Short mmCIF file of C-alpha atoms in Angstrom, two decimals:
data_model
loop_
_atom_site.label_atom_id
_atom_site.label_comp_id
_atom_site.label_asym_id
_atom_site.label_seq_id
_atom_site.Cartn_x
_atom_site.Cartn_y
_atom_site.Cartn_z
CA MET A 1 2.65 11.39 23.91
CA LYS A 2 5.65 13.32 25.13
CA ALA A 3 8.59 13.40 22.72
CA TYR A 4 12.28 13.91 23.33
CA SER A 5 14.60 14.95 20.51
CA VAL A 6 18.38 14.93 20.55
CA VAL A 7 20.35 16.38 17.63
CA GLY A 8 24.12 16.20 17.22
CA ASN A 9 27.01 13.87 16.59
CA LYS A 10 28.54 11.61 19.28
CA LYS A 11 25.61 12.02 21.67
CA LYS A 12 25.03 9.55 24.51
CA VAL A 13 21.52 9.02 25.85
CA THR A 14 20.80 6.82 28.88
CA MET A 15 17.29 6.17 30.21
CA ASP A 16 15.92 3.78 32.78
CA THR A 17 12.42 3.58 31.27
CA ASN A 18 11.31 5.04 27.95
CA ALA A 19 7.52 5.35 27.87
CA THR A 20 7.56 8.19 25.35
CA ARG A 21 9.02 8.91 21.92
CA LEU A 22 12.79 9.36 21.76
CA LYS A 23 14.27 10.65 18.50
CA VAL A 24 18.02 10.98 18.02
CA VAL A 25 19.56 12.46 14.87
CA GLY A 26 23.34 12.33 14.49
CA ASN A 27 26.31 10.11 13.75
CA ASN A 28 28.19 7.95 16.28
CA CYS A 29 25.41 8.12 18.88
CA ILE A 30 24.92 5.63 21.70
CA ILE A 31 21.47 5.04 23.20
CA ARG A 32 21.02 2.85 26.30
CA VAL A 33 17.56 2.09 27.66
CA SER A 34 16.66 -0.45 30.35
CA ILE A 35 12.95 -0.78 29.51
CA ASN A 36 11.53 0.52 26.23
CA GLN A 37 7.75 0.84 26.28
CA GLY A 38 7.55 3.67 23.75
CA GLU A 39 9.33 4.39 20.49
CA ILE A 40 13.03 4.89 19.82
CA GLU A 41 13.99 6.39 16.45
CA VAL A 42 17.63 6.92 15.56
CA ILE A 43 18.81 8.45 12.29
CA GLY A 44 22.55 8.45 11.67
CA ASN A 45 25.57 6.36 10.77
CA ASP A 46 27.56 4.24 13.25
CA CYS A 47 24.88 4.47 15.96
CA THR A 48 24.28 1.87 18.66
CA ILE A 49 21.06 1.12 20.53
CA GLU A 50 21.13 -1.11 23.62
CA VAL A 51 17.84 -2.17 25.24
CA ALA A 52 17.34 -4.64 28.09
CA ASP A 53 13.55 -5.21 27.73
CA ASN A 54 11.80 -4.12 24.55
CA TYR A 55 8.02 -3.75 24.64
CA GLY A 56 7.83 -0.90 22.11
CA ALA A 57 9.26 0.04 18.72
CA ILE A 58 12.85 0.61 17.63
CA ASN A 59 13.68 2.23 14.28
CA LEU A 60 17.29 2.63 13.16
CA VAL A 61 18.18 4.33 9.89
CA GLY A 62 21.84 4.56 8.85
CA ALA A 63 24.90 2.60 7.82
CA ASN A 64 26.89 0.46 10.26
CA GLY A 65 24.18 0.69 12.91
CA GLY A 66 23.58 -1.87 15.59
CA VAL A 67 20.74 -2.84 17.91
CA THR A 68 21.32 -5.06 20.94
CA ILE A 69 18.28 -6.35 22.82
CA LYS A 70 18.44 -8.69 25.82
CA ARG A 71 14.75 -9.64 25.86
CA ARG A 72 12.09 -9.06 23.22
CA ARG A 73 8.46 -9.11 24.28
CA ASN A 74 5.31 -9.91 22.31
CA GLY A 75 4.14 -7.00 20.18
CA ASP A 76 7.45 -5.22 19.95
CA LYS A 77 8.78 -3.94 16.63
CA VAL A 78 12.35 -3.58 15.40
CA GLN A 79 13.16 -2.06 12.01
CA LEU A 80 16.67 -1.52 10.63
CA VAL A 81 17.37 0.34 7.39
CA GLY A 82 20.93 0.83 6.21
CA HIS A 83 24.08 -0.80 4.90
CA ARG A 84 25.73 -3.35 7.23
CA CYS A 85 23.15 -3.03 10.00
CA ARG A 86 23.06 -5.71 12.70
CA LEU A 87 20.59 -7.01 15.25
CA VAL A 88 21.67 -9.00 18.32
CA VAL A 89 18.98 -10.56 20.53
CA ASP A 90 19.96 -12.37 23.72
CA GLY A 91 23.57 -12.63 22.59
CA GLN A 92 22.76 -14.16 19.20
CA ARG A 93 22.98 -12.30 15.93
CA LYS A 94 19.65 -12.31 14.11
CA SER A 95 19.02 -12.04 10.42
CA THR A 96 17.57 -8.69 9.46
CA GLY A 97 16.97 -9.53 5.82
CA LEU A 98 17.70 -6.81 3.33
CA CYS A 99 18.80 -3.62 5.02
CA ASP A 100 18.22 -1.36 2.06
CA ALA A 101 15.81 1.52 1.94
CA GLN A 102 12.54 0.61 0.32
CA MET A 103 9.14 2.14 -0.25
CA SER A 104 6.65 1.36 2.44
CA PRO A 105 3.79 -0.90 1.34
CA LEU A 106 1.41 1.30 3.34
CA THR A 107 1.50 4.43 1.23
CA PRO A 108 -1.14 6.93 2.31
CA PHE A 109 -2.52 7.61 -1.16
CA SER A 110 -2.60 4.22 -2.84
CA LYS A 111 -2.02 0.58 -2.08
CA GLU A 112 -0.80 -0.26 -5.57
CA LEU A 113 2.79 0.47 -6.51
CA ASP A 114 1.75 1.21 -10.10
CA ASP A 115 -0.56 4.00 -8.91
CA VAL A 116 2.26 5.57 -6.90
CA ILE A 117 4.70 5.42 -9.80
CA GLU A 118 2.09 6.81 -12.20
CA SER A 119 1.33 9.78 -9.93
CA ILE A 120 5.04 10.57 -9.59
CA PHE A 121 5.57 10.26 -13.33
CA THR A 122 2.68 12.61 -14.19
CA PHE A 123 3.93 15.15 -11.63
CA VAL A 124 7.43 15.13 -13.15
CA MET A 125 6.06 15.46 -16.68
CA ARG A 126 4.13 18.64 -15.80
#
């Protein structure tokens, strides 16, 4: 899969169709995509993502971020992590639950949280 990366503050990215992986790192960025069939990942504070039709995945990490989607399709994925993040779908604000960073339940080494904590603790003690 082809990947596009944009790094810098106050960047503006506009795409008609995103069928690839788009990664933007920076604060105060604005991303506008008509049709998202791939993956959009944005890391930064005060960033905005606007998508008309979402078939793919959207990941936003950062405080005061916002995602606006006109139409969500079956199988799409939206994940927001950060303080005061917001999700608007079809003009209505949706609940995003807790927007705090948390450990993924799908850790590559163990499925039990106790095993993860124990391995970290033994590494620190060495």
